[in-house]
């Protein structure tokens, strides 16, 4: 039986293994989004190993909490987390981006592997999460819905439609997390179309906002989720300041690793940094 | 003079003209009582689409999304992922155009059970003009894998369609219009997804029509009958999955085909029938519809005249086609 933990050291070790697995999968696939997968690792590990009420052996459990990866391109990290949690064998991670694989380049709705919604086109996930949260309220069910957005995705107008819907509908069973790694496909967001002041924007749209200066710190993530859970009458957003490419020195804050997989050499170096013997 | 056989589901004479969107609204209310999992979303056009009727009866299951069509579609997807049966309504131009990519990614691709029922399609929108007259919605929806596309022809069929799709699992698009439609069917008319209905048996030409053009096709067949031309009239209310068998069978018997729609002939019914026939039974055809152009302001029903979407335009197309065929094959139809 899958058990959640709040032990930070245990979570850190899971995060280390998840990084190793997602990098191996990306390297094997020879393509995919390295930077934005690495920046989301602690958020996803905190969700799946500490926060969400879910059962990897019963992925269709009706009363499970829901998670939508609105930043679908970061799915290698989610696949690695789901595999570690026991949704499917870790070996399957090497089928990433292959024809017929359950682990497609962007997530496709498939409860057998714990994927709750099809995403990848930005600006969809928050609306879908809102629908789930509204349905839970309609059914008077104690289901919480979590959604992870990219910061680049906040340039999509449709995201703001959904942000308005959530606050207007007082979706206090909804928690959004922004993976604020400050890079998008073309480079640094500040050089392309800056989205600051971000906390003010969410507040102005009626959300309760918590800014985490370090979105890789488990203690901070867990306490933010605790606050989100007890906040009533409005939806909750955690703006998690993260580092694109986190954990691997050559990838950190390098915009060019947004959409490329590690080479043989880069993988070797990365695994060494993660303490993995090859 | 050949005598064509009119199906007994067609009324002998038109007795009423009804807003089919109002039938939609009323049917939703009835279904709301039967299906507790039914929810309705609308993007600030609740009075026009008639979803407001559902809203009055079931406020807790009625979600006004504001002017946010993309958000509405993906929210409907979220409802479907949680086991609800969402109906999402707005004008056809916004439902299918503005929110197309949300429908593609979040509804059609994951095969979610979302019912998109759009009103105000076609030129019969009238005075609001070209910006509000969806003439490409069928094309936009039928190109999506997993999507079922239905165009009811009158009030009777609209009710049957709405009652059918609520039980049908999967993404569905229903195209309704603003104007009053003549009621052409008796109460015993049956709708079945994927089945085209032969309303009149014929010999010399097959007229395939959708929406309000089914009425015009029936009128055209009466004119043609007086001229000794016996025309099939077929209601192709399910554009997708299209009824290949019925289309090919009628084309085979008639050897000449005319399509009629209040939509661009590119990608709509005309395109769909041409695709079927060119693969299965190449048949000379003419397409009545909007000839790759936008609409204009004007009285909705008069615009059918203005754009050549009337019975006499169908008759003229039939004449051209039969002349073409007879020149080709030396076959006389008189």
Coordinates of C-alpha atoms in Angstrom, one line a residue:
Chain A
X1 CA 0.0 0.0 0.0
X2 CA 1.3 3.4 -1.0
X3 CA 2.1 5.7 1.9
X4 CA 2.5 9.4 1.9
X5 CA 5.4 11.0 3.9
X6 CA 6.3 14.5 5.2
X7 CA 9.9 13.5 5.9
X8 CA 11.9 16.0 4.0
X9 CA 14.9 13.8 3.7
X10 CA 12.9 11.0 2.2
X11 CA 11.3 13.4 -0.2
X12 CA 14.7 14.7 -1.2
X13 CA 15.9 11.2 -2.0
X14 CA 12.9 10.6 -4.1
X15 CA 13.5 13.8 -6.0
X16 CA 17.1 12.8 -6.7
X17 CA 15.9 9.5 -8.1
X18 CA 13.2 11.2 -10.1
X19 CA 15.8 13.5 -11.7
X20 CA 18.0 10.5 -12.6
X21 CA 15.0 8.7 -14.2
X22 CA 13.6 11.6 -16.1
X23 CA 17.1 12.5 -17.5
X24 CA 17.6 8.9 -18.6
X25 CA 14.2 8.8 -20.3
X26 CA 14.8 12.1 -22.1
X27 CA 18.3 11.0 -23.2
X28 CA 16.8 7.7 -24.5
X29 CA 14.0 9.6 -26.3
X30 CA 16.6 12.0 -27.8
X31 CA 14.1 14.8 -27.5
X32 CA 11.9 16.5 -24.9
X33 CA 11.8 19.3 -22.4
X34 CA 14.7 19.0 -20.0
X35 CA 14.7 22.4 -18.3
X36 CA 11.0 22.6 -17.4
X37 CA 11.0 19.0 -16.2
X38 CA 13.8 19.6 -13.8
X39 CA 12.3 22.8 -12.4
X40 CA 9.1 21.0 -11.4
X41 CA 10.5 18.0 -9.7
X42 CA 10.1 19.1 -6.0
X43 CA 6.6 20.4 -6.7
X44 CA 5.5 17.1 -8.2
X45 CA 7.3 15.0 -5.5
X46 CA 5.7 17.0 -2.8
X47 CA 2.3 16.6 -4.4
X48 CA 2.4 12.9 -5.1
X49 CA 4.4 11.8 -2.0
X50 CA 3.0 14.2 0.6
X51 CA -0.1 16.0 -0.4
X52 CA -2.5 14.2 -2.8
X53 CA -4.9 11.6 -1.5
X54 CA -4.4 9.0 -4.2
X55 CA -3.8 5.3 -4.7
X56 CA -1.4 4.2 -7.4
X57 CA -2.9 0.7 -7.3
X58 CA -6.4 2.1 -7.8
X59 CA -6.0 5.0 -10.2
X60 CA -9.7 5.2 -10.9
X61 CA -10.6 5.6 -7.2
X62 CA -13.6 7.9 -7.3
X63 CA -12.7 10.1 -4.3
X64 CA -9.0 10.6 -5.2
X65 CA -7.6 14.1 -5.4
X66 CA -7.0 15.3 -8.9
X67 CA -3.8 16.7 -10.5
X68 CA -3.6 18.4 -13.9
X69 CA -0.3 19.1 -15.4
X70 CA -1.2 22.2 -17.4
X71 CA 2.4 22.7 -18.4
X72 CA 2.2 19.4 -20.3
X73 CA 5.7 19.7 -21.8
X74 CA 7.1 19.0 -18.3
X75 CA 5.6 15.5 -18.4
X76 CA 8.9 13.6 -18.2
X77 CA 9.1 14.7 -14.5
X78 CA 5.5 13.6 -13.9
X79 CA 6.0 10.2 -15.6
X80 CA 9.1 9.7 -13.4
X81 CA 7.1 10.6 -10.3
X82 CA 4.1 8.4 -11.2
X83 CA 6.5 5.5 -11.9
X84 CA 8.1 6.0 -8.5
X85 CA 4.7 6.2 -6.8
X86 CA 3.9 2.8 -8.4
X87 CA 1.5 3.7 -11.2
X88 CA 3.5 1.8 -13.7
X89 CA 7.0 0.1 -13.8
X90 CA 10.0 2.4 -14.0
X91 CA 11.3 0.5 -17.0
X92 CA 8.4 1.9 -19.0
X93 CA 10.0 5.3 -18.7
X94 CA 12.3 4.3 -21.5
X95 CA 9.3 4.1 -23.9
X96 CA 8.9 7.9 -23.6
X97 CA 7.9 9.5 -26.9
X98 CA 7.7 6.2 -28.7
X99 CA 4.8 5.2 -31.0
X100 CA 2.1 3.5 -29.1
X101 CA 3.7 4.2 -25.7
X102 CA 1.5 5.3 -22.9
X103 CA 4.1 7.9 -22.2
X104 CA 3.6 10.2 -25.1
X105 CA 5.5 13.4 -25.7
X106 CA 2.8 15.4 -24.0
X107 CA 0.4 13.8 -21.5
X108 CA -2.7 12.1 -22.8
X109 CA -5.7 11.3 -20.6
X110 CA -5.1 7.8 -19.4
X111 CA -6.1 6.8 -15.8
X112 CA -4.2 3.5 -16.1
X113 CA -1.0 5.5 -15.7
X114 CA -2.5 8.3 -13.5
X115 CA -2.8 11.0 -16.2
X116 CA -6.0 12.9 -15.4
X117 CA -6.2 15.2 -18.5
X118 CA -4.8 15.7 -22.0
X119 CA -2.5 18.7 -21.9
X120 CA 0.4 20.1 -23.8
X121 CA -1.3 23.0 -25.5
X122 CA -0.9 25.8 -23.0
X123 CA -3.9 27.5 -21.5
X124 CA -6.2 24.5 -21.1
X125 CA -5.3 22.9 -17.8
X126 CA -6.6 25.4 -15.3
X127 CA -10.0 25.4 -17.0
X128 CA -10.1 21.6 -16.9
X129 CA -9.1 21.7 -13.2
X130 CA -11.9 24.2 -12.6
X131 CA -14.4 21.8 -14.2
X132 CA -13.2 19.0 -11.9
X133 CA -13.4 21.3 -8.8
X134 CA -16.9 22.5 -9.8
X135 CA -18.0 18.9 -10.3
X136 CA -16.6 17.9 -6.8
X137 CA -18.5 20.8 -5.2
X138 CA -21.7 19.8 -7.1
X139 CA -21.3 16.3 -5.8
X140 CA -20.5 17.6 -2.3
X141 CA -17.3 15.5 -2.3
X142 CA -14.2 16.3 -0.4
X143 CA -12.0 16.2 -3.5
X144 CA -9.1 18.6 -3.9
X145 CA -7.8 19.6 -7.3
X146 CA -4.3 20.7 -8.0
X147 CA -2.9 22.1 -11.2
X148 CA 0.6 23.0 -12.2
X149 CA 1.1 25.9 -14.6
X150 CA 4.2 27.2 -16.3
X151 CA 5.0 30.8 -16.1
X152 CA 5.1 31.1 -19.8
X153 CA 1.6 29.8 -19.9
X154 CA 0.5 32.9 -18.1
X155 CA 0.9 34.7 -21.4
X156 CA -2.1 32.8 -22.7
X157 CA -5.3 34.8 -22.5
X158 CA -7.3 31.7 -21.9
X159 CA -5.4 31.1 -18.7
X160 CA -6.8 34.4 -17.3
X161 CA -10.3 33.4 -18.4
X162 CA -9.9 30.4 -16.1
X163 CA -8.3 32.4 -13.3
X164 CA -11.4 34.6 -13.3
X165 CA -13.7 31.6 -13.3
X166 CA -12.0 30.0 -10.3
X167 CA -12.2 33.1 -8.1
X168 CA -15.8 33.9 -9.2
X169 CA -16.8 30.4 -8.4
X170 CA -15.0 30.5 -5.1
X171 CA -13.1 27.3 -5.8
X172 CA -11.4 26.8 -2.4
X173 CA -11.0 23.1 -3.3
X174 CA -8.5 24.2 -6.0
X175 CA -4.8 24.9 -5.7
X176 CA -2.7 26.2 -8.5
X177 CA 1.0 26.1 -8.5
X178 CA 3.1 28.3 -10.9
X179 CA 6.5 26.8 -11.8
X180 CA 8.1 30.3 -11.9
X181 CA 11.4 29.4 -13.7
X182 CA 11.5 32.6 -15.7
X183 CA 12.3 31.0 -19.0
X184 CA 10.2 30.2 -22.0
X185 CA 11.0 28.6 -25.3
X186 CA 12.6 31.6 -26.9
X187 CA 14.6 32.6 -23.8
X188 CA 14.2 34.7 -20.6
X189 CA 10.6 35.8 -20.1
X190 CA 11.8 39.3 -19.1
X191 CA 13.3 39.7 -22.6
X192 CA 10.2 38.4 -24.4
X193 CA 7.0 39.4 -22.6
X194 CA 7.4 39.9 -18.9
X195 CA 4.5 38.9 -16.7
X196 CA 5.4 40.8 -13.5
X197 CA 4.1 41.9 -11.1
X198 CA 2.8 38.3 -10.9
X199 CA 1.5 38.1 -7.3
X200 CA -0.4 41.3 -7.7
X201 CA -2.0 40.0 -10.8
X202 CA -3.3 36.9 -9.1
X203 CA -4.4 38.9 -6.0
X204 CA -6.3 41.3 -8.2
X205 CA -8.0 38.4 -9.8
X206 CA -9.3 37.3 -6.4
X207 CA -6.9 34.5 -5.5
X208 CA -5.1 33.9 -2.2
X209 CA -1.4 34.0 -3.1
X210 CA 1.6 32.5 -1.5
X211 CA 5.1 33.2 -3.0
X212 CA 7.8 30.7 -2.3
X213 CA 11.2 32.1 -2.8
X214 CA 12.6 28.6 -3.2
X215 CA 10.2 26.3 -5.1
X216 CA 12.6 23.4 -4.5
X217 CA 12.4 23.5 -0.7
X218 CA 10.1 20.8 0.5
X219 CA 9.4 22.4 3.9
X220 CA 8.1 25.5 2.2
X221 CA 6.0 23.6 -0.4
X222 CA 4.4 21.4 2.3
X223 CA 3.5 24.4 4.5
X224 CA 2.1 26.2 1.4
X225 CA -0.1 23.2 0.7
X226 CA -1.2 23.2 4.3
X227 CA -2.3 26.8 4.0
X228 CA -4.0 26.1 0.8
X229 CA -6.0 23.3 2.3
X230 CA -7.5 25.5 5.1
X231 CA -8.1 28.6 3.0
X232 CA -11.8 29.0 2.5
X233 CA -13.9 31.0 0.0
X234 CA -11.3 31.5 -2.7
X235 CA -8.8 29.5 -4.8
X236 CA -5.2 29.4 -3.7
X237 CA -2.1 29.8 -5.9
X238 CA 1.5 29.0 -5.0
X239 CA 4.0 31.0 -7.0
X240 CA 7.0 28.8 -6.7
X241 CA 10.2 30.5 -7.7
X242 CA 12.2 27.7 -9.3
X243 CA 15.4 27.3 -11.3
X244 CA 15.0 26.1 -14.9
X245 CA 17.2 23.0 -15.2
X246 CA 17.5 22.7 -11.4
X247 CA 20.0 20.2 -10.0
X248 CA 22.3 19.9 -13.0
X249 CA 24.9 22.7 -13.2
X250 CA 25.2 22.9 -17.0
X251 CA 21.4 23.1 -17.4
X252 CA 20.6 25.6 -14.6
X253 CA 19.1 28.9 -15.9
X254 CA 20.1 28.0 -19.5
X255 CA 17.2 28.9 -21.7
X256 CA 18.5 26.6 -24.5
X257 CA 17.7 23.5 -22.5
X258 CA 14.0 24.3 -22.6
X259 CA 13.2 21.9 -25.4
X260 CA 16.2 19.6 -25.9
X261 CA 17.3 16.3 -24.4
X262 CA 20.7 15.6 -22.8
X263 CA 23.4 14.3 -25.1
X264 CA 25.5 11.3 -24.0
X265 CA 28.1 13.5 -22.5
X266 CA 25.6 15.7 -20.7
X267 CA 23.8 12.7 -19.3
X268 CA 27.0 11.3 -17.9
X269 CA 27.9 14.6 -16.2
X270 CA 24.3 15.0 -14.9
X271 CA 24.2 11.5 -13.4
X272 CA 27.6 12.1 -11.8
X273 CA 26.2 15.3 -10.2
X274 CA 23.2 13.4 -9.0
X275 CA 25.5 10.8 -7.4
X276 CA 24.5 8.1 -9.7
X277 CA 27.3 5.7 -10.8
X278 CA 27.1 4.8 -14.5
Chain B
X1 CA -44.9 11.9 -65.2
X2 CA -43.1 9.9 -62.6
X3 CA -44.6 9.7 -59.2
X4 CA -42.2 10.0 -56.3
X5 CA -43.0 8.5 -52.9
X6 CA -43.0 10.9 -50.0
X7 CA -42.1 9.3 -46.7
X8 CA -44.9 9.2 -44.1
X9 CA -42.7 11.0 -41.6
X10 CA -43.1 14.2 -43.6
X11 CA -46.1 16.5 -43.0
X12 CA -48.5 17.0 -45.9
X13 CA -48.4 20.7 -45.4
X14 CA -46.4 23.1 -43.3
X15 CA -48.5 24.1 -40.3
X16 CA -45.9 25.7 -38.0
X17 CA -42.6 27.5 -37.9
X18 CA -40.6 27.0 -34.7
X19 CA -37.4 28.3 -33.1
X20 CA -35.3 25.1 -32.9
X21 CA -33.1 26.7 -30.3
X22 CA -36.2 27.0 -28.1
X23 CA -36.9 23.3 -28.6
X24 CA -33.3 22.8 -27.4
X25 CA -33.8 24.8 -24.3
X26 CA -37.1 23.1 -23.4
X27 CA -35.6 19.6 -24.1
X28 CA -32.6 20.4 -21.8
X29 CA -35.0 21.2 -19.0
X30 CA -36.8 17.9 -19.5
X31 CA -33.5 16.0 -19.6
X32 CA -32.3 17.9 -16.6
X33 CA -35.0 16.1 -14.6
X34 CA -34.0 12.7 -16.0
X35 CA -30.2 13.1 -15.8
X36 CA -28.9 14.5 -12.5
X37 CA -25.3 14.5 -14.0
X38 CA -26.3 16.9 -16.8
X39 CA -24.7 20.3 -16.5
X40 CA -25.0 23.3 -18.8
X41 CA -22.4 25.9 -19.6
X42 CA -22.9 29.1 -21.7
X43 CA -20.8 32.0 -22.7
X44 CA -23.0 35.0 -22.2
X45 CA -25.7 34.2 -24.7
X46 CA -28.0 32.3 -22.5
X47 CA -31.2 34.0 -23.6
X48 CA -30.3 33.6 -27.3
X49 CA -29.3 30.0 -27.0
X50 CA -32.2 29.3 -24.7
X51 CA -30.0 27.6 -22.1
X52 CA -31.5 30.2 -19.8
X53 CA -34.6 27.9 -19.5
X54 CA -32.4 25.2 -17.9
X55 CA -30.8 27.9 -15.7
X56 CA -34.1 28.9 -14.3
X57 CA -35.0 25.3 -13.5
X58 CA -31.6 24.1 -12.3
X59 CA -29.5 27.1 -11.2
X60 CA -27.0 24.9 -9.3
X61 CA -26.2 22.9 -12.5
X62 CA -26.0 26.0 -14.8
X63 CA -22.7 27.7 -15.3
X64 CA -22.5 31.1 -16.8
X65 CA -18.9 31.3 -18.0
X66 CA -19.0 34.9 -19.3
X67 CA -17.5 35.9 -22.6
X68 CA -14.9 33.1 -22.3
X69 CA -15.5 30.4 -24.9
X70 CA -12.1 28.8 -24.6
X71 CA -12.5 28.5 -20.8
X72 CA -16.0 27.2 -21.3
X73 CA -14.9 24.3 -23.5
X74 CA -12.0 23.2 -21.3
X75 CA -14.1 23.6 -18.2
X76 CA -16.7 21.4 -19.8
X77 CA -13.9 18.9 -20.4
X78 CA -13.1 19.0 -16.7
X79 CA -16.8 18.3 -15.9
X80 CA -16.7 15.3 -18.3
X81 CA -13.6 14.0 -16.7
X82 CA -15.5 14.0 -13.4
X83 CA -18.4 12.0 -14.9
X84 CA -20.8 14.8 -15.7
X85 CA -22.6 15.3 -19.0
X86 CA -21.8 18.9 -19.9
X87 CA -23.7 20.7 -22.6
X88 CA -21.8 23.8 -23.8
X89 CA -23.6 26.4 -25.8
X90 CA -23.0 29.7 -27.5
X91 CA -23.2 31.0 -31.1
X92 CA -21.7 28.6 -33.6
X93 CA -19.1 31.1 -34.8
X94 CA -17.6 31.4 -31.3
X95 CA -18.1 27.8 -30.2
X96 CA -16.3 26.3 -33.1
X97 CA -14.0 29.2 -34.2
X98 CA -12.9 30.9 -31.1
X99 CA -12.6 27.8 -29.1
X100 CA -11.5 25.3 -31.8
X101 CA -8.2 24.5 -30.4
X102 CA -9.6 23.9 -26.9
X103 CA -12.2 21.6 -28.5
X104 CA -9.4 19.8 -30.4
X105 CA -7.0 19.3 -27.5
X106 CA -9.3 19.1 -24.5
X107 CA -12.4 17.4 -25.9
X108 CA -12.0 15.6 -29.2
X109 CA -8.6 14.1 -28.7
X110 CA -9.3 12.6 -25.2
X111 CA -12.8 11.6 -26.5
X112 CA -14.6 13.3 -23.7
X113 CA -18.4 13.3 -23.3
X114 CA -19.0 16.9 -24.0
X115 CA -22.0 18.1 -26.0
X116 CA -21.4 21.3 -27.9
X117 CA -24.8 22.6 -29.0
X118 CA -24.2 25.8 -31.0
X119 CA -27.0 28.1 -32.1
X120 CA -27.0 30.9 -34.7
X121 CA -25.2 29.0 -37.4
X122 CA -25.6 30.0 -41.1
X123 CA -26.8 33.1 -42.8
X124 CA -30.3 32.9 -41.2
X125 CA -28.7 34.7 -38.3
X126 CA -29.7 37.7 -40.3
X127 CA -29.1 41.3 -39.4
X128 CA -26.1 40.8 -37.1
X129 CA -24.2 40.2 -40.3
X130 CA -21.2 38.2 -41.5
X131 CA -19.2 38.3 -38.2
X132 CA -21.9 36.3 -36.5
X133 CA -22.9 33.9 -39.3
X134 CA -20.9 30.7 -39.0
X135 CA -20.4 29.2 -42.4
X136 CA -17.4 27.1 -41.6
X137 CA -18.5 25.4 -38.3
X138 CA -19.3 22.1 -39.9
X139 CA -15.9 21.9 -41.6
X140 CA -14.1 22.9 -38.4
X141 CA -15.9 20.2 -36.4
X142 CA -16.0 17.3 -38.9
X143 CA -12.2 17.5 -39.4
X144 CA -11.7 16.5 -35.8
X145 CA -11.3 12.8 -35.1
X146 CA -13.9 11.4 -32.6
X147 CA -16.3 14.2 -33.2
X148 CA -19.9 13.5 -34.1
X149 CA -21.5 16.3 -36.1
X150 CA -25.3 16.7 -36.3
X151 CA -27.5 19.2 -38.1
X152 CA -31.3 18.9 -37.3
X153 CA -33.7 20.0 -39.9
X154 CA -36.7 21.1 -37.8
X155 CA -38.2 21.3 -34.3
X156 CA -39.2 17.6 -34.2
X157 CA -35.8 16.4 -35.2
X158 CA -34.0 18.8 -32.8
X159 CA -35.8 17.3 -29.9
X160 CA -35.0 13.8 -31.0
X161 CA -31.3 14.8 -31.6
X162 CA -30.9 16.3 -28.1
X163 CA -32.6 13.3 -26.5
X164 CA -30.3 11.0 -28.5
X165 CA -27.0 12.7 -27.8
X166 CA -27.5 12.7 -24.1
X167 CA -27.3 8.9 -24.2
X168 CA -24.5 8.9 -26.7
X169 CA -21.0 8.6 -25.3
X170 CA -18.4 11.0 -26.8
X171 CA -17.8 14.4 -28.2
X172 CA -20.7 15.8 -30.2
X173 CA -21.4 19.0 -32.1
X174 CA -25.0 20.0 -32.9
X175 CA -25.6 22.9 -35.2
X176 CA -28.7 25.0 -34.6
X177 CA -29.9 28.2 -36.1
X178 CA -31.5 31.4 -35.1
X179 CA -34.5 31.6 -37.4
X180 CA -37.8 29.9 -37.1
X181 CA -37.7 26.6 -39.1
X182 CA -40.8 25.2 -40.8
X183 CA -41.8 22.0 -39.1
X184 CA -41.4 19.3 -41.8
X185 CA -41.6 16.2 -39.7
X186 CA -44.5 14.4 -38.0
X187 CA -44.1 13.3 -34.4
X188 CA -43.3 9.7 -35.6
X189 CA -40.0 10.9 -37.2
X190 CA -37.1 8.9 -35.8
X191 CA -33.5 10.2 -35.5
X192 CA -30.6 7.8 -35.4
X193 CA -26.9 8.9 -35.3
X194 CA -25.2 8.0 -38.6
X195 CA -28.4 7.4 -40.5
X196 CA -29.4 9.6 -43.4
X197 CA -33.2 9.7 -43.9
X198 CA -34.7 9.3 -47.4
X199 CA -37.7 11.6 -47.2
X200 CA -38.7 11.1 -50.8
X201 CA -37.8 8.3 -53.1
X202 CA -36.7 9.3 -56.6
X203 CA -35.2 8.2 -59.8
X204 CA -33.5 11.0 -61.7
X205 CA -31.6 13.0 -59.1
X206 CA -30.7 12.8 -55.4
X207 CA -30.9 15.9 -53.3
X208 CA -28.9 15.7 -50.1
X209 CA -29.7 18.5 -47.6
X210 CA -29.2 19.6 -44.1
X211 CA -30.9 22.1 -41.7
X212 CA -33.4 24.5 -43.1
X213 CA -32.3 23.4 -46.6
X214 CA -34.1 20.1 -46.1
X215 CA -37.4 22.1 -46.4
X216 CA -36.1 23.8 -49.5
X217 CA -35.1 20.5 -51.0
X218 CA -38.6 19.1 -50.3
X219 CA -40.1 22.2 -52.0
X220 CA -37.7 21.7 -54.9
X221 CA -38.8 18.1 -55.3
X222 CA -42.4 19.2 -55.7
X223 CA -41.5 21.6 -58.5
X224 CA -39.3 18.9 -60.2
X225 CA -42.1 16.4 -59.9
X226 CA -44.4 18.7 -62.0
X227 CA -41.7 18.7 -64.6
X228 CA -41.5 14.9 -64.6
X229 CA -38.2 14.8 -62.7
X230 CA -38.3 12.4 -59.8
X231 CA -35.9 13.5 -57.0
X232 CA -34.7 11.7 -54.0
X233 CA -34.7 14.0 -51.0
X234 CA -32.3 12.9 -48.2
X235 CA -31.8 14.5 -44.8
X236 CA -28.2 14.0 -44.0
X237 CA -28.6 15.2 -40.4
X238 CA -25.6 13.3 -39.2
X239 CA -22.7 14.8 -41.2
X240 CA -20.3 12.7 -39.3
X241 CA -20.2 9.7 -39.2
X242 CA -21.7 10.1 -42.6
X243 CA -24.1 7.5 -44.0
X244 CA -22.0 6.2 -46.9
X245 CA -24.4 3.4 -47.7
X246 CA -27.5 5.6 -48.2
X247 CA -25.6 8.3 -50.1
X248 CA -24.1 5.8 -52.5
X249 CA -27.3 3.9 -52.9
X250 CA -29.3 7.0 -53.9
X251 CA -26.5 8.3 -56.1
X252 CA -26.3 4.9 -57.8
X253 CA -30.0 4.9 -58.6
X254 CA -30.2 8.6 -59.6
X255 CA -26.8 9.1 -61.3
X256 CA -27.0 12.8 -60.4
X257 CA -26.5 14.5 -57.0
X258 CA -27.2 18.0 -55.6
X259 CA -26.3 19.0 -52.1
X260 CA -27.9 21.9 -50.2
X261 CA -26.7 23.6 -47.1
X262 CA -26.6 27.0 -45.3
X263 CA -22.8 26.7 -45.0
X264 CA -19.7 27.0 -47.1
X265 CA -19.8 24.4 -49.8
X266 CA -16.1 23.8 -49.0
X267 CA -15.8 21.4 -46.1
X268 CA -19.5 21.3 -45.4
X269 CA -22.2 18.8 -46.6
X270 CA -21.2 19.4 -50.2
X271 CA -17.6 18.6 -49.4
X272 CA -18.5 15.6 -47.3
X273 CA -20.8 14.0 -50.0
X274 CA -18.2 14.7 -52.7
X275 CA -15.6 12.8 -50.6
X276 CA -18.0 9.9 -50.2
X277 CA -19.0 9.7 -53.8
X278 CA -15.6 10.3 -55.4
X279 CA -14.3 7.3 -53.4
X280 CA -17.2 5.0 -53.6
X281 CA -19.4 5.9 -56.6
X282 CA -18.2 8.9 -58.7
X283 CA -21.4 10.8 -59.6
X284 CA -21.8 14.2 -61.3
X285 CA -22.9 16.7 -58.7
X286 CA -23.7 20.3 -58.0
X287 CA -23.4 22.0 -54.6
X288 CA -25.9 24.6 -53.4
X289 CA -24.6 26.6 -50.5
X290 CA -22.4 29.5 -49.7
X291 CA -19.8 29.6 -52.5
X292 CA -16.7 30.4 -50.5
X293 CA -17.9 33.7 -49.3
X294 CA -19.0 35.5 -46.1
X295 CA -22.5 36.5 -45.4
X296 CA -24.1 39.9 -45.0
X297 CA -26.7 41.7 -42.9
X298 CA -30.3 41.3 -43.8
X299 CA -33.5 39.5 -42.8
X300 CA -32.4 36.0 -42.1
X301 CA -34.9 34.2 -44.3
X302 CA -34.5 36.7 -47.1
X303 CA -30.8 36.1 -47.1
X304 CA -31.6 32.6 -48.3
X305 CA -32.9 34.3 -51.4
X306 CA -30.1 36.7 -51.6
X307 CA -27.5 33.9 -51.6
X308 CA -29.3 31.6 -53.8
X309 CA -30.3 29.1 -51.2
X310 CA -33.9 28.5 -52.2
X311 CA -35.9 25.7 -53.7
X312 CA -35.7 27.3 -57.2
X313 CA -31.9 27.4 -57.0
X314 CA -31.9 23.7 -56.2
X315 CA -34.2 23.1 -59.2
X316 CA -31.9 25.1 -61.4
X317 CA -28.9 23.1 -60.3
X318 CA -30.9 19.9 -61.0
X319 CA -31.6 21.1 -64.6
X320 CA -28.0 22.0 -65.2
X321 CA -26.9 18.7 -63.9
X322 CA -29.4 16.6 -65.9
X323 CA -28.5 18.5 -69.1
X324 CA -24.9 17.8 -68.4
X325 CA -25.6 14.2 -67.9
X326 CA -27.8 13.9 -70.9
X327 CA -25.3 15.6 -73.1
X328 CA -22.8 13.1 -71.7
X329 CA -24.8 10.0 -71.9
X330 CA -27.6 10.9 -74.3
X331 CA -30.2 10.0 -71.7
X332 CA -33.4 12.0 -71.7
X333 CA -35.2 12.6 -68.4
X334 CA -38.5 14.0 -69.8

